[in-house]
Amino acid sequence: MSVKIRKSLVATALLGATAFASSNVIADPLNDIQKVGQQTQTAAKKSQEKIDNIYGQTQEMIGEYRSVVDETELLKVYNDHVARLVADQNASIESLNRQIGTIEKTKQDVVPLMYRMIDTLEQFIKADVPFDTESRLGRVEKLRDLLSNSKVTTSEKFRQVLEAYTIETDYSSTMVSSQGSLEINGKNINVDFARIGRVAYVAQSFDMKHAWVWNNNSKQWDELSEDYLKPVKTFIRIARNQAAPELLALPIFGAE
């Protein structure tokens, strides 16, 4: 009986050992499978992360490419615009160079012309009715000094020469009076002067007993008869704005 019990216990123990051994054998492959699955999931996760990174980088590159393409198009438009500006500036420079050449030629012609104009102006003043002669000739000398001044442009020099001619022209339409003295027969006589343009230039002594008219043909003062004393007096008053203009009988000796 005891032998059977021992055999039964041994059989039971063997069965338990076999079952334990079988469970260990089965458990190892399952663990391996689980480990492989986990590794596979981890690898898949890393792969997905790499894919996501690559996709993100790709999107960034696409965005940068589009930005570069857009910027390139803008640069092309801008470069075309700059090219047109440069072409226009080159045309302007060429035109200015031509104008400068013309200006230099004009300056070469204008400078001698100004000297001739000043000489002619001086001759005219000396041959003209002798009013304000000193200041008028002084203006001529200033013009000569001006032409020698390197700091003044040619255009400004020419402008002032023309201005001097304009002043002389204006004298032909003015009526003015002044006071001074005449040397008559070796005596200085204080007189009132009156002038209308260049057609009548008269003088009358302060006592109104004598009157003279400038004779530009003989370059001297001719004494007037008593018939002209009153008209000359009236003419002087008109020139001073002391009387209204009226018709007067005056001798006329204008510049030739």
mmCIF file with all atom_site columns, C-alpha atoms in Angstrom, residues 149-250:
data_model
loop_
_atom_site.group_PDB
_atom_site.id
_atom_site.type_symbol
_atom_site.label_atom_id
_atom_site.label_alt_id
_atom_site.label_comp_id
_atom_site.label_asym_id
_atom_site.label_entity_id
_atom_site.label_seq_id
_atom_site.pdbx_PDB_ins_code
_atom_site.Cartn_x
_atom_site.Cartn_y
_atom_site.Cartn_z
_atom_site.occupancy
_atom_site.B_iso_or_equiv
_atom_site.pdbx_formal_charge
_atom_site.auth_seq_id
_atom_site.auth_comp_id
_atom_site.auth_asym_id
_atom_site.auth_atom_id
_atom_site.pdbx_PDB_model_num
ATOM 1   C CA . ASN A 1 149 ? 35.670 138.204 -61.944 1.00 0.00 ? 149 ASN A CA 1
ATOM 2   C CA . SER A 1 150 ? 36.047 134.416 -62.104 1.00 0.00 ? 150 SER A CA 1
ATOM 3   C CA . LYS A 1 151 ? 33.538 133.917 -59.259 1.00 0.00 ? 151 LYS A CA 1
ATOM 4   C CA . VAL A 1 152 ? 30.646 135.252 -61.367 1.00 0.00 ? 152 VAL A CA 1
ATOM 5   C CA . THR A 1 153 ? 29.044 132.964 -63.929 1.00 0.00 ? 153 THR A CA 1
ATOM 6   C CA . THR A 1 154 ? 28.918 133.911 -67.587 1.00 0.00 ? 154 THR A CA 1
ATOM 7   C CA . SER A 1 155 ? 25.125 133.968 -67.499 1.00 0.00 ? 155 SER A CA 1
ATOM 8   C CA . GLU A 1 156 ? 25.114 136.443 -64.588 1.00 0.00 ? 156 GLU A CA 1
ATOM 9   C CA . LYS A 1 157 ? 27.638 138.657 -66.378 1.00 0.00 ? 157 LYS A CA 1
ATOM 10  C CA . PHE A 1 158 ? 25.487 138.705 -69.494 1.00 0.00 ? 158 PHE A CA 1
ATOM 11  C CA . ARG A 1 159 ? 22.382 139.449 -67.419 1.00 0.00 ? 159 ARG A CA 1
ATOM 12  C CA . GLN A 1 160 ? 23.998 142.519 -65.874 1.00 0.00 ? 160 GLN A CA 1
ATOM 13  C CA . VAL A 1 161 ? 25.202 143.771 -69.254 1.00 0.00 ? 161 VAL A CA 1
ATOM 14  C CA . LEU A 1 162 ? 21.650 143.501 -70.571 1.00 0.00 ? 162 LEU A CA 1
ATOM 15  C CA . GLU A 1 163 ? 20.376 145.234 -67.434 1.00 0.00 ? 163 GLU A CA 1
ATOM 16  C CA . ALA A 1 164 ? 22.686 148.189 -68.128 1.00 0.00 ? 164 ALA A CA 1
ATOM 17  C CA . TYR A 1 165 ? 21.232 148.456 -71.640 1.00 0.00 ? 165 TYR A CA 1
ATOM 18  C CA . THR A 1 166 ? 17.719 148.331 -70.179 1.00 0.00 ? 166 THR A CA 1
ATOM 19  C CA . ILE A 1 167 ? 18.550 151.211 -67.815 1.00 0.00 ? 167 ILE A CA 1
ATOM 20  C CA . GLU A 1 168 ? 19.834 153.303 -70.702 1.00 0.00 ? 168 GLU A CA 1
ATOM 21  C CA . THR A 1 169 ? 16.698 152.503 -72.687 1.00 0.00 ? 169 THR A CA 1
ATOM 22  C CA . ASP A 1 170 ? 14.474 153.587 -69.791 1.00 0.00 ? 170 ASP A CA 1
ATOM 23  C CA . TYR A 1 171 ? 16.142 157.019 -69.764 1.00 0.00 ? 171 TYR A CA 1
ATOM 24  C CA . SER A 1 172 ? 14.409 157.712 -73.087 1.00 0.00 ? 172 SER A CA 1
ATOM 25  C CA . SER A 1 173 ? 10.961 157.740 -71.469 1.00 0.00 ? 173 SER A CA 1
ATOM 26  C CA . THR A 1 174 ? 11.568 159.514 -68.165 1.00 0.00 ? 174 THR A CA 1
ATOM 27  C CA . MET A 1 175 ? 10.990 163.097 -67.051 1.00 0.00 ? 175 MET A CA 1
ATOM 28  C CA . VAL A 1 176 ? 13.283 164.208 -64.230 1.00 0.00 ? 176 VAL A CA 1
ATOM 29  C CA . SER A 1 177 ? 14.607 167.360 -62.609 1.00 0.00 ? 177 SER A CA 1
ATOM 30  C CA . SER A 1 178 ? 17.722 168.099 -60.582 1.00 0.00 ? 178 SER A CA 1
ATOM 31  C CA . GLN A 1 179 ? 19.949 170.942 -59.460 1.00 0.00 ? 179 GLN A CA 1
ATOM 32  C CA . GLY A 1 180 ? 23.549 171.738 -60.242 1.00 0.00 ? 180 GLY A CA 1
ATOM 33  C CA . SER A 1 181 ? 25.735 174.357 -61.818 1.00 0.00 ? 181 SER A CA 1
ATOM 34  C CA . LEU A 1 182 ? 26.770 175.454 -65.292 1.00 0.00 ? 182 LEU A CA 1
ATOM 35  C CA . GLU A 1 183 ? 29.971 177.171 -66.300 1.00 0.00 ? 183 GLU A CA 1
ATOM 36  C CA . ILE A 1 184 ? 28.931 180.030 -68.530 1.00 0.00 ? 184 ILE A CA 1
ATOM 37  C CA . ASN A 1 185 ? 31.579 182.466 -69.765 1.00 0.00 ? 185 ASN A CA 1
ATOM 38  C CA . GLY A 1 186 ? 33.941 181.351 -67.028 1.00 0.00 ? 186 GLY A CA 1
ATOM 39  C CA . LYS A 1 187 ? 31.347 181.671 -64.266 1.00 0.00 ? 187 LYS A CA 1
ATOM 40  C CA . ASN A 1 188 ? 29.612 178.929 -62.329 1.00 0.00 ? 188 ASN A CA 1
ATOM 41  C CA . ILE A 1 189 ? 25.869 179.537 -62.218 1.00 0.00 ? 189 ILE A CA 1
ATOM 42  C CA . ASN A 1 190 ? 23.532 177.549 -59.982 1.00 0.00 ? 190 ASN A CA 1
ATOM 43  C CA . VAL A 1 191 ? 20.676 176.175 -62.052 1.00 0.00 ? 191 VAL A CA 1
ATOM 44  C CA . ASP A 1 192 ? 17.669 173.876 -62.105 1.00 0.00 ? 192 ASP A CA 1
ATOM 45  C CA . PHE A 1 193 ? 17.834 171.099 -64.703 1.00 0.00 ? 193 PHE A CA 1
ATOM 46  C CA . ALA A 1 194 ? 14.885 169.367 -66.348 1.00 0.00 ? 194 ALA A CA 1
ATOM 47  C CA . ARG A 1 195 ? 14.932 166.574 -68.910 1.00 0.00 ? 195 ARG A CA 1
ATOM 48  C CA . ILE A 1 196 ? 12.331 164.645 -70.842 1.00 0.00 ? 196 ILE A CA 1
ATOM 49  C CA . GLY A 1 197 ? 13.818 161.530 -72.351 1.00 0.00 ? 197 GLY A CA 1
ATOM 50  C CA . ARG A 1 198 ? 16.615 162.503 -74.688 1.00 0.00 ? 198 ARG A CA 1
ATOM 51  C CA . VAL A 1 199 ? 14.679 165.090 -76.690 1.00 0.00 ? 199 VAL A CA 1
ATOM 52  C CA . ALA A 1 200 ? 14.813 168.072 -74.331 1.00 0.00 ? 200 ALA A CA 1
ATOM 53  C CA . TYR A 1 201 ? 17.397 168.933 -71.698 1.00 0.00 ? 201 TYR A CA 1
ATOM 54  C CA . VAL A 1 202 ? 17.163 172.456 -70.281 1.00 0.00 ? 202 VAL A CA 1
ATOM 55  C CA . ALA A 1 203 ? 18.550 174.534 -67.407 1.00 0.00 ? 203 ALA A CA 1
ATOM 56  C CA . GLN A 1 204 ? 17.396 177.745 -65.731 1.00 0.00 ? 204 GLN A CA 1
ATOM 57  C CA . SER A 1 205 ? 19.205 179.978 -63.268 1.00 0.00 ? 205 SER A CA 1
ATOM 58  C CA . PHE A 1 206 ? 17.830 180.197 -59.751 1.00 0.00 ? 206 PHE A CA 1
ATOM 59  C CA . ASP A 1 207 ? 16.820 183.832 -60.365 1.00 0.00 ? 207 ASP A CA 1
ATOM 60  C CA . MET A 1 208 ? 14.868 182.636 -63.486 1.00 0.00 ? 208 MET A CA 1
ATOM 61  C CA . LYS A 1 209 ? 16.426 185.360 -65.607 1.00 0.00 ? 209 LYS A CA 1
ATOM 62  C CA . HIS A 1 210 ? 18.374 182.995 -67.859 1.00 0.00 ? 210 HIS A CA 1
ATOM 63  C CA . ALA A 1 211 ? 17.674 179.655 -69.476 1.00 0.00 ? 211 ALA A CA 1
ATOM 64  C CA . TRP A 1 212 ? 19.728 177.275 -71.601 1.00 0.00 ? 212 TRP A CA 1
ATOM 65  C CA . VAL A 1 213 ? 19.170 174.157 -73.691 1.00 0.00 ? 213 VAL A CA 1
ATOM 66  C CA . TRP A 1 214 ? 21.706 171.457 -74.426 1.00 0.00 ? 214 TRP A CA 1
ATOM 67  C CA . ASN A 1 215 ? 22.695 171.339 -78.091 1.00 0.00 ? 215 ASN A CA 1
ATOM 68  C CA . ASN A 1 216 ? 23.870 167.795 -78.689 1.00 0.00 ? 216 ASN A CA 1
ATOM 69  C CA . ASN A 1 217 ? 25.102 168.673 -82.161 1.00 0.00 ? 217 ASN A CA 1
ATOM 70  C CA . SER A 1 218 ? 27.575 171.271 -80.934 1.00 0.00 ? 218 SER A CA 1
ATOM 71  C CA . LYS A 1 219 ? 28.001 169.645 -77.506 1.00 0.00 ? 219 LYS A CA 1
ATOM 72  C CA . GLN A 1 220 ? 27.342 172.851 -75.614 1.00 0.00 ? 220 GLN A CA 1
ATOM 73  C CA . TRP A 1 221 ? 24.665 174.811 -73.758 1.00 0.00 ? 221 TRP A CA 1
ATOM 74  C CA . ASP A 1 222 ? 22.871 177.373 -75.885 1.00 0.00 ? 222 ASP A CA 1
ATOM 75  C CA . GLU A 1 223 ? 21.257 180.293 -74.107 1.00 0.00 ? 223 GLU A CA 1
ATOM 76  C CA . LEU A 1 224 ? 17.581 180.746 -74.827 1.00 0.00 ? 224 LEU A CA 1
ATOM 77  C CA . SER A 1 225 ? 15.730 183.956 -75.502 1.00 0.00 ? 225 SER A CA 1
ATOM 78  C CA . GLU A 1 226 ? 13.370 185.505 -72.979 1.00 0.00 ? 226 GLU A CA 1
ATOM 79  C CA . ASP A 1 227 ? 10.456 183.900 -74.813 1.00 0.00 ? 227 ASP A CA 1
ATOM 80  C CA . TYR A 1 228 ? 11.486 180.538 -73.394 1.00 0.00 ? 228 TYR A CA 1
ATOM 81  C CA . LEU A 1 229 ? 11.922 181.586 -69.747 1.00 0.00 ? 229 LEU A CA 1
ATOM 82  C CA . LYS A 1 230 ? 8.300  180.894 -68.789 1.00 0.00 ? 230 LYS A CA 1
ATOM 83  C CA . PRO A 1 231 ? 7.986  177.568 -70.717 1.00 0.00 ? 231 PRO A CA 1
ATOM 84  C CA . VAL A 1 232 ? 11.266 176.357 -69.168 1.00 0.00 ? 232 VAL A CA 1
ATOM 85  C CA . LYS A 1 233 ? 10.058 177.344 -65.709 1.00 0.00 ? 233 LYS A CA 1
ATOM 86  C CA . THR A 1 234 ? 6.795  175.459 -66.281 1.00 0.00 ? 234 THR A CA 1
ATOM 87  C CA . PHE A 1 235 ? 8.669  172.459 -67.647 1.00 0.00 ? 235 PHE A CA 1
ATOM 88  C CA . ILE A 1 236 ? 10.847 172.326 -64.509 1.00 0.00 ? 236 ILE A CA 1
ATOM 89  C CA . ARG A 1 237 ? 7.735  172.436 -62.290 1.00 0.00 ? 237 ARG A CA 1
ATOM 90  C CA . ILE A 1 238 ? 6.120  169.631 -64.304 1.00 0.00 ? 238 ILE A CA 1
ATOM 91  C CA . ALA A 1 239 ? 9.284  167.532 -63.965 1.00 0.00 ? 239 ALA A CA 1
ATOM 92  C CA . ARG A 1 240 ? 9.110  168.066 -60.188 1.00 0.00 ? 240 ARG A CA 1
ATOM 93  C CA . ASN A 1 241 ? 5.425  167.029 -60.151 1.00 0.00 ? 241 ASN A CA 1
ATOM 94  C CA . GLN A 1 242 ? 4.532  170.547 -59.018 1.00 0.00 ? 242 GLN A CA 1
ATOM 95  C CA . ALA A 1 243 ? 2.317  171.223 -62.030 1.00 0.00 ? 243 ALA A CA 1
ATOM 96  C CA . ALA A 1 244 ? 0.071  169.253 -64.366 1.00 0.00 ? 244 ALA A CA 1
ATOM 97  C CA . PRO A 1 245 ? 1.530  168.258 -67.746 1.00 0.00 ? 245 PRO A CA 1
ATOM 98  C CA . GLU A 1 246 ? 0.711  170.594 -70.612 1.00 0.00 ? 246 GLU A CA 1
ATOM 99  C CA . LEU A 1 247 ? 1.907  171.418 -74.086 1.00 0.00 ? 247 LEU A CA 1
ATOM 100 C CA . LEU A 1 248 ? 4.998  173.614 -74.057 1.00 0.00 ? 248 LEU A CA 1
ATOM 101 C CA . ALA A 1 249 ? 7.086  175.274 -76.731 1.00 0.00 ? 249 ALA A CA 1
ATOM 102 C CA . LEU A 1 250 ? 10.666 174.088 -76.109 1.00 0.00 ? 250 LEU A CA 1
#
